mmCIF file of C-alpha atoms in Angstrom:
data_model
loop_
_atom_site.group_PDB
_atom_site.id
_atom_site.type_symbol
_atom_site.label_atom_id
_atom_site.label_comp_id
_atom_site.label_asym_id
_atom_site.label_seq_id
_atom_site.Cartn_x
_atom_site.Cartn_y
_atom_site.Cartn_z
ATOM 1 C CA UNK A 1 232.683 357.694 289.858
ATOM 2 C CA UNK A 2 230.905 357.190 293.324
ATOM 3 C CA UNK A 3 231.782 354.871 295.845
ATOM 4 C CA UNK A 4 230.867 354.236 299.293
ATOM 5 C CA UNK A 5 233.537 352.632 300.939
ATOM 6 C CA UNK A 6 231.995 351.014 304.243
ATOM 7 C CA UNK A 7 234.289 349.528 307.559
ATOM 8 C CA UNK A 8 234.993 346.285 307.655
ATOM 9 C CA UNK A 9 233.501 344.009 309.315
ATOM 10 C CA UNK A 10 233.115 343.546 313.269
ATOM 11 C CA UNK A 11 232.236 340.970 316.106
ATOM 12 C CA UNK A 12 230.969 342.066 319.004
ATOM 13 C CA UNK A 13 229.170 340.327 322.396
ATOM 14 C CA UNK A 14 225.463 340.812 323.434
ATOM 15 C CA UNK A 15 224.838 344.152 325.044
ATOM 16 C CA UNK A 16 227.510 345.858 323.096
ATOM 17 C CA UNK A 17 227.541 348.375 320.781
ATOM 18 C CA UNK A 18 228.685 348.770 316.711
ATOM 19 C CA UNK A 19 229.463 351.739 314.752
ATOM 20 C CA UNK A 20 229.735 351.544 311.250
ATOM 21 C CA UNK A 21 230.988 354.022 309.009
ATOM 22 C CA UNK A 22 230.539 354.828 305.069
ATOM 23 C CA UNK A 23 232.822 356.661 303.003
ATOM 24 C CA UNK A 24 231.566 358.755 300.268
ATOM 25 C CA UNK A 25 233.719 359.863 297.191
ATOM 26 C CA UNK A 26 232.089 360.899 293.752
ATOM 27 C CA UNK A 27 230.105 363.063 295.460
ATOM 28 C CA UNK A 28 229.537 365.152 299.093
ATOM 29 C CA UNK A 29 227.437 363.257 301.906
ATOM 30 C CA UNK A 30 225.166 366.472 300.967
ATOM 31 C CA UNK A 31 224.387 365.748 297.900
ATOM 32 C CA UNK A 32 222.869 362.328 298.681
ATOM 33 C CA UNK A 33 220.103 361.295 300.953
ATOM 34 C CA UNK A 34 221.839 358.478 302.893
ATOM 35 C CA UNK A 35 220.072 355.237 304.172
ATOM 36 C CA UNK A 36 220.712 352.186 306.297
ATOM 37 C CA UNK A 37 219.558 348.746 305.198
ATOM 38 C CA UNK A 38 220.564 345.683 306.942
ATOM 39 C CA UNK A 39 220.088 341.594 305.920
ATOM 40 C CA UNK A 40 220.103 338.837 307.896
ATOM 41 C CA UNK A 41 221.497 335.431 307.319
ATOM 42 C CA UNK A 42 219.028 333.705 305.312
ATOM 43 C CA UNK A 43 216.350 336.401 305.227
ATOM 44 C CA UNK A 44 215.428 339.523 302.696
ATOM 45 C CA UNK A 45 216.427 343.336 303.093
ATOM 46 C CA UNK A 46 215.629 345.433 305.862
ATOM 47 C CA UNK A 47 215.029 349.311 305.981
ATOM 48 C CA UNK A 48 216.589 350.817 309.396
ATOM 49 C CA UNK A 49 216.280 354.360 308.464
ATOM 50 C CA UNK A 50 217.887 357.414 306.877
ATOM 51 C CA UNK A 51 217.415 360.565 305.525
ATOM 52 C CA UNK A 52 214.389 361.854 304.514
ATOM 53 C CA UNK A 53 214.972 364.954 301.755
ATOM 54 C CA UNK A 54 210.735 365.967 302.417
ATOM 55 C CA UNK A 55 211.762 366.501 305.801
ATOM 56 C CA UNK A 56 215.477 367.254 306.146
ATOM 57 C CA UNK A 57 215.774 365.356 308.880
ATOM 58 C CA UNK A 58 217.008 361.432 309.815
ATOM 59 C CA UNK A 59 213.751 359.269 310.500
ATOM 60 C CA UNK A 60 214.487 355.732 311.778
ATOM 61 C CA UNK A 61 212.214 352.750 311.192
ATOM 62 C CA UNK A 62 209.981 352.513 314.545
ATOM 63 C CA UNK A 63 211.765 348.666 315.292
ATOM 64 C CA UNK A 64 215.378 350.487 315.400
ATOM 65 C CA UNK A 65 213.749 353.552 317.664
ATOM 66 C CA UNK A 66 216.107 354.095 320.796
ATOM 67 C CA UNK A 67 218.634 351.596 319.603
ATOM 68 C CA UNK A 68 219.951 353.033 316.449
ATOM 69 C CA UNK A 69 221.468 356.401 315.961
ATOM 70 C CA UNK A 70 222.434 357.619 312.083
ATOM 71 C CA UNK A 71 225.250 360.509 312.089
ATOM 72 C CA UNK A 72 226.795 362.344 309.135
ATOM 73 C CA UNK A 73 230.336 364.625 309.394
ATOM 74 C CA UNK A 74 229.860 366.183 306.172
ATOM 75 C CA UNK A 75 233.703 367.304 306.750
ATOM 76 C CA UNK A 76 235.174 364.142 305.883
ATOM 77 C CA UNK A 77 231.737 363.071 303.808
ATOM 78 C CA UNK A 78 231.529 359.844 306.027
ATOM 79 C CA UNK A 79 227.945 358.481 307.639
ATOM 80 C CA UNK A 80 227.868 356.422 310.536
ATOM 81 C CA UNK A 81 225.322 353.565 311.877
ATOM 82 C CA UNK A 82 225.796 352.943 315.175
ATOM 83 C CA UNK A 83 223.307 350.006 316.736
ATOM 84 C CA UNK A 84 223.569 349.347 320.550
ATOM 85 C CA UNK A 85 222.149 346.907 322.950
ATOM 86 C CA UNK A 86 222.875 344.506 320.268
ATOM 87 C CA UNK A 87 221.619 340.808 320.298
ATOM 88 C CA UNK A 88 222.053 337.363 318.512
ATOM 89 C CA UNK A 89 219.187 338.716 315.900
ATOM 90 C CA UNK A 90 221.577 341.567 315.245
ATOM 91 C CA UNK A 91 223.689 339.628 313.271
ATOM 92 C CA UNK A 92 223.678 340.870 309.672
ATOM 93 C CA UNK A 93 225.249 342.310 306.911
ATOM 94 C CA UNK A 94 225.074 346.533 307.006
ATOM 95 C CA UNK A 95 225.064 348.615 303.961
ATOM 96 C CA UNK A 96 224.589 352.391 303.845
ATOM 97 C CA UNK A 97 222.826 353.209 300.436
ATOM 98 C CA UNK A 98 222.840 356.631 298.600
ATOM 99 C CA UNK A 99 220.106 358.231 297.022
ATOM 100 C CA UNK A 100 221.356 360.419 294.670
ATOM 101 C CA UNK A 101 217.997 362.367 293.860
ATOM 102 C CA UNK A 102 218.534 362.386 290.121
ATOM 103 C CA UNK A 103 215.856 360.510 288.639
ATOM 104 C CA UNK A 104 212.252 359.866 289.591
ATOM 105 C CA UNK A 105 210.777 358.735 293.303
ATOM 106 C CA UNK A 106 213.303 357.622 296.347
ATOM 107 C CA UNK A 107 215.744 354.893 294.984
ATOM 108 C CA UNK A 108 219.084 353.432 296.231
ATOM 109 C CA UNK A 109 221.481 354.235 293.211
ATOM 110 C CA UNK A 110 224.761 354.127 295.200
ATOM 111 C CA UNK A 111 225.544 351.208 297.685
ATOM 112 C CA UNK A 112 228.332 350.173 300.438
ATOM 113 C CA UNK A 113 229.801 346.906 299.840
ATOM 114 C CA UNK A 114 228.310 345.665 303.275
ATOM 115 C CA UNK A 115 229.855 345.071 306.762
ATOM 116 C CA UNK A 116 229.353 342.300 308.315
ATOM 117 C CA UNK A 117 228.426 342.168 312.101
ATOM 118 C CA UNK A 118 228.623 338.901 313.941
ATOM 119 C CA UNK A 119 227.255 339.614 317.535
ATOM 120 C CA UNK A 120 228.226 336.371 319.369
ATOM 121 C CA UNK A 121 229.183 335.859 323.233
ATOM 122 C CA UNK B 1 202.818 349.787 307.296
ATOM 123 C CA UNK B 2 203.038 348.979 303.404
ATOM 124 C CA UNK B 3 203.345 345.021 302.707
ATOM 125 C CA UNK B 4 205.263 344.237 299.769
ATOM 126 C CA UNK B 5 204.429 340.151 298.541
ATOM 127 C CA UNK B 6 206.934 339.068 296.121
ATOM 128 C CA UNK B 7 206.326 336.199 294.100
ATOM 129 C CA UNK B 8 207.575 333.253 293.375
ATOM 130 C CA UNK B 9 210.159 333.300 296.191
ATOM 131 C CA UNK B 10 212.300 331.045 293.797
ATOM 132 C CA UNK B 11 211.895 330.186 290.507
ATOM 133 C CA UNK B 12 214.376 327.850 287.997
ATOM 134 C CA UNK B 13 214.781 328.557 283.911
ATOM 135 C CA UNK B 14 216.950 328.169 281.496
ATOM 136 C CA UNK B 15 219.264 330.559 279.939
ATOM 137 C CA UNK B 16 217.029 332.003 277.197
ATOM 138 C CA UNK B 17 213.501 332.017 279.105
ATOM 139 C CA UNK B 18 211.475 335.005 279.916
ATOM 140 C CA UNK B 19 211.303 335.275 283.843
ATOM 141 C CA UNK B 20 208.256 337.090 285.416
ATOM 142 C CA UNK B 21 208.238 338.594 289.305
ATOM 143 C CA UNK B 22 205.936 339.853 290.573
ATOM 144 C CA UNK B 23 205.039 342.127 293.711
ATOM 145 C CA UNK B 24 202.144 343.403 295.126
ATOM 146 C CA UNK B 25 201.903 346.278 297.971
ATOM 147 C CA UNK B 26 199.280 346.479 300.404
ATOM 148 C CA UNK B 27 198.108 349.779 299.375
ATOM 149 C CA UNK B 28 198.334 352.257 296.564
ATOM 150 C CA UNK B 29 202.040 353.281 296.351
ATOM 151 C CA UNK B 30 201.873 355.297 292.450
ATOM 152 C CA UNK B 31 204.677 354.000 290.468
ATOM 153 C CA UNK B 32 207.183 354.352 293.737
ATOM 154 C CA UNK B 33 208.613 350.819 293.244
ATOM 155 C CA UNK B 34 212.290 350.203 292.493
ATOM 156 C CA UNK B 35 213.788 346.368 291.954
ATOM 157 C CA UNK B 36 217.093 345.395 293.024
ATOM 158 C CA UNK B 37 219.699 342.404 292.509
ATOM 159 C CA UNK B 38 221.154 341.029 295.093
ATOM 160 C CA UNK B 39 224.313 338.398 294.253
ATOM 161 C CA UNK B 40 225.969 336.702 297.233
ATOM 162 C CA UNK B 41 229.012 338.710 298.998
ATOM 163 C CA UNK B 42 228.115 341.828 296.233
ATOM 164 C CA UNK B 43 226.200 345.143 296.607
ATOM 165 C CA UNK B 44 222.713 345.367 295.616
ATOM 166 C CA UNK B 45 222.419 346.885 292.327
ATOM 167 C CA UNK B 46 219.773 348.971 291.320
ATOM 168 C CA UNK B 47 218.062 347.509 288.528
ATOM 169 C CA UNK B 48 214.731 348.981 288.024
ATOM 170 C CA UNK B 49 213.173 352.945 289.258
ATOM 171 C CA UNK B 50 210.159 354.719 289.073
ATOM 172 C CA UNK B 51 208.147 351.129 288.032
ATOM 173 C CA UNK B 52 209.541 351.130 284.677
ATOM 174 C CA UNK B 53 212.576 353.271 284.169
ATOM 175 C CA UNK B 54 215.668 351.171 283.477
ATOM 176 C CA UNK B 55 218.710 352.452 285.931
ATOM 177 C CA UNK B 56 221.832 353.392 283.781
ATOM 178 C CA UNK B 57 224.294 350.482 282.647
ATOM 179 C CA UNK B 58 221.812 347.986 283.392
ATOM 180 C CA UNK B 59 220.793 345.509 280.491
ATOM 181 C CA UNK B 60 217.860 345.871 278.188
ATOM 182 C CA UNK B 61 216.458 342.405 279.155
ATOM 183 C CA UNK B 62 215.315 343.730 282.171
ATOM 184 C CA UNK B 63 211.939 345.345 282.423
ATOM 185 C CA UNK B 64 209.111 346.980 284.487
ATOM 186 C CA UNK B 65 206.099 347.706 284.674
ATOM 187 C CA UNK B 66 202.909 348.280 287.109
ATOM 188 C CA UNK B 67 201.392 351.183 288.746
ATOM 189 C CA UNK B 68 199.659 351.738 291.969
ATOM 190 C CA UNK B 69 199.124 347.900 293.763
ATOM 191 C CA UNK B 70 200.594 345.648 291.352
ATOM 192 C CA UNK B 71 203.944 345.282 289.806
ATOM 193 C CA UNK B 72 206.150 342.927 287.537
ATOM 194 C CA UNK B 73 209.625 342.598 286.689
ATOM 195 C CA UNK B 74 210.184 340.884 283.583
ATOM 196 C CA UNK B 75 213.909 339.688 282.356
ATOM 197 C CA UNK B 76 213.252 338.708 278.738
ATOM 198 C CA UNK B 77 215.879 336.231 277.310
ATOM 199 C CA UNK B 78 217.537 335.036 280.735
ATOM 200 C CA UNK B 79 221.537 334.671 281.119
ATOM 201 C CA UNK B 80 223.536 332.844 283.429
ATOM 202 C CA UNK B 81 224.720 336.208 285.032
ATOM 203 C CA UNK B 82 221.195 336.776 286.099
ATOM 204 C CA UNK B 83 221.144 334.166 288.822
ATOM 205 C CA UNK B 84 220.554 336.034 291.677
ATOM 206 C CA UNK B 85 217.745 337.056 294.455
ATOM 207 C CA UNK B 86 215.726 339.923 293.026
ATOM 208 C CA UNK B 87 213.692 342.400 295.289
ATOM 209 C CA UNK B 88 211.069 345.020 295.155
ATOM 210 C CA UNK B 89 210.831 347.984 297.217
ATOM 211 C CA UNK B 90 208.643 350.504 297.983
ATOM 212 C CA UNK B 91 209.747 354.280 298.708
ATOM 213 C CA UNK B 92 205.914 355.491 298.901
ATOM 214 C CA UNK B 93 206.143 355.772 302.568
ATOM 215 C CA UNK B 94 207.624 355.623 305.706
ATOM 216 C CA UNK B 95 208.543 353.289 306.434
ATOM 217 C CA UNK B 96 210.317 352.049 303.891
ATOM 218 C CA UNK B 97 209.500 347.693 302.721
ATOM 219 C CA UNK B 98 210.919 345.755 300.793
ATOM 220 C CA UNK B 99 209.486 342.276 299.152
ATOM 221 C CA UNK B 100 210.573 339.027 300.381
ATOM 222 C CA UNK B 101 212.491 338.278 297.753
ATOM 223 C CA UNK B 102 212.672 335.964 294.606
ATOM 224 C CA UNK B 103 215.658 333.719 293.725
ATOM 225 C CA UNK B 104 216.525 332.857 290.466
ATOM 226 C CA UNK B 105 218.226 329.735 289.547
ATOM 227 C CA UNK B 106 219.752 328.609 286.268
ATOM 228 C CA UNK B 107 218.602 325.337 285.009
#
């Protein structure tokens, strides 16, 4: 059965950094194309980036450019999301979600259970 | 950018009803369109890939269908577990959208 076990959750003060982290077990980090998607209180989902299989490489969405930075240790089969500079509009709830590459176009078969980061001074 | 436009954003029926959503993108995007549930402090579950291909586990009620601009997710016969936000998403192209989401509410 795959899980992603994600951190728990974090506050942290304007200007500071967050990393988050996602366990994977079922399967190896290398199997799965791993993506970051992040919702606000009261608003819809948000892509921040991940991996693109066409590519083989990590492409982040342009708004996160120079702010986020997505890492995997395929070692341990654990992915990281680590946002700096952070800001009241940061405030959100993180999941990492796992494209498994089994059936049909890009889809998120395999999610975190979401981290919750409250940046607040 | 590809715009995804869910609608309704919210919707109320009764347990029973058939419940249409529907999203549009702002540009061809094939049948690259996945729907997902979203229930408060919970995952997302997948619900819907590929337009129309129903993800394993989840229940036959649930539907879709659409190719290219225009898309609809359809749960036929709704149940009280079903109350939840519902969105679409486009994996087309970078980046990545999703819609704005539709909540469903049980009369």
């Amino acid at each position: 059965q795959v899980q992603l076990v994600q951190s728990g959750a974090e506050v942290k003060k304007p200007g500071a950094s967050v990393k988050v982290s996602c366990k994977v077990s079922g399967y190896t980090l290398e199997e799965l194309s791993m993506n970051w998607v992040r919702q606000a209180p009261g608003k819809g989902l948000e892509w921040m980036g991940g991996f693109d299989p066409t590519h083989g490489e990590i492409i982040y969405a342009q708004k996160f450019t120079g702010r986020v930075t997505m890492t995997e240790d395929t070692s341990t089969d654990t992915a990281y999301m680590e946002l700096s500079s952070l800001r009241s509009e940061d405030t959100a709830v993180y999941y990492c979600a796992a494209d498994s590459g089994v059936q049909g176009p890009p889809n998120y078969d395999y999610w975190g259970q979401g981290t919750l980061v409250i940046v607040s001074s | 950018d590809i715009q995804m436009t869910q609608s309704p954003s919210s919707l109320s029926a009764s347990v029973g009803d058939r419940v249409t959503i529907t999203c549009r993108a702002s540009q061809t995007i094939s049948n690259s369109l996945n729907w997902y549930q979203l229930k408060p402090r919970t995952a997302p579950n997948l619900l819907i890939f590929a337009a129309s291909d129903l993800h394993n586990g989840v229940p036959s009620r649930f539907s879709g269908s659409g190719s290219g601009t225009d898309f609809t997710l359809t749960i036929s016969g709704l149940q009280p577990e079903d109350s939840a936000t519902y969105y679409c998403q486009q994996t087309y192209s970078i980046p990545i959208t999703f819609g704005g989401g539709t909540k469903v509410e049980i009369k």
